[in-house]
C-alpha cells in the first residue's frame, strides 16, 4: 500500500523518525508560569516611564538572556536608562510579584512522571542565570527531577543560537536529533531547531 507521506510512490523508502532518547525543558513558561510574571514586571517597569508595553517588545525580549532582553526593551521603547539600572528595578518588581503569582505549569508533574516512566533523562536549558534557576527549582523541590541544569553561564551565545541545546545533548549523551526540546518562545524554538 502507498505510504500516506508518499501516496503516489509506494516503492519510495520511508525514513523513520529518530527515537527520542532525552527531553530538555526551557524553564520560564514551561516549568513555571514566570512568563506571566515577566510580562507583569515589564509592563510595570514601562508604566513607571510613561510607556505602554507592546506585544512587539515582549516578543523581542522573550527567550533571551537578561542583558539581551533589556537591550531589546531599551531599543524598542527608546529608554534612556542603562541595562543595569533597569535590571535592578525590574528585579525588585519581579520579586514583589513572584511570591503571589508563581506556580508550576499545569500538568508539569504528570509530564515529568511520564518521562521518568519511559526512562528518559531530562535537562533544563534556560537563558536565565544559575541563581535564578536554583531559586525557582528549589521552591518546588525540582532539582532532583533533572539530570542536568544549563543556564546562561554555561554558554557563550544565548538563544536563538543553538549552543545551549547542543551542550545539553552532549551532557545527556545523545545525538541532538534524538533529543525532544520543549520550548515556548520563538528564540528558544529557533535555538532548538
PDB file of N, CA, C and O in Angstrom, residues 14 27-28 88 123 158 193:
ATOM      1  N   UNK A  14      10.625   4.707   3.217  1.00  0.00           N
ATOM      2  CA  UNK A  14      10.094   5.589   4.253  1.00  0.00           C
ATOM      3  C   UNK A  14      11.153   5.739   5.334  1.00  0.00           C
ATOM      4  O   UNK A  14      11.623   4.751   5.891  1.00  0.00           O
ATOM      5  N   UNK A  27      12.808  26.759  30.956  1.00  0.00           N
ATOM      6  CA  UNK A  27      12.307  26.975  32.321  1.00  0.00           C
ATOM      7  C   UNK A  27      11.058  27.841  32.345  1.00  0.00           C
ATOM      8  O   UNK A  27       9.975  27.391  32.732  1.00  0.00           O
ATOM      9  N   UNK A  28      11.221  29.087  31.941  1.00  0.00           N
ATOM     10  CA  UNK A  28      10.150  30.076  32.083  1.00  0.00           C
ATOM     11  C   UNK A  28       9.036  29.810  31.080  1.00  0.00           C
ATOM     12  O   UNK A  28       9.259  29.779  29.875  1.00  0.00           O
ATOM     13  N   UNK A  88      18.056  46.238  38.025  1.00  0.00           N
ATOM     14  CA  UNK A  88      17.847  46.355  39.469  1.00  0.00           C
ATOM     15  C   UNK A  88      16.379  46.656  39.778  1.00  0.00           C
ATOM     16  O   UNK A  88      15.763  46.011  40.641  1.00  0.00           O
ATOM     17  N   UNK A 123      16.785  17.412  31.146  1.00  0.00           N
ATOM     18  CA  UNK A 123      17.614  18.570  31.480  1.00  0.00           C
ATOM     19  C   UNK A 123      16.766  19.827  31.376  1.00  0.00           C
ATOM     20  O   UNK A 123      15.705  19.824  30.753  1.00  0.00           O
ATOM     21  N   UNK A 158      23.613  33.162  23.617  1.00  0.00           N
ATOM     22  CA  UNK A 158      22.254  32.914  24.074  1.00  0.00           C
ATOM     23  C   UNK A 158      21.338  32.498  22.937  1.00  0.00           C
ATOM     24  O   UNK A 158      21.691  32.586  21.761  1.00  0.00           O
ATOM     25  N   UNK A 193      15.567  24.139  17.064  1.00  0.00           N
ATOM     26  CA  UNK A 193      15.538  23.620  15.686  1.00  0.00           C
ATOM     27  C   UNK A 193      16.944  23.561  15.119  1.00  0.00           C
ATOM     28  O   UNK A 193      17.290  22.615  14.421  1.00  0.00           O
TER      29      UNK A 193
END
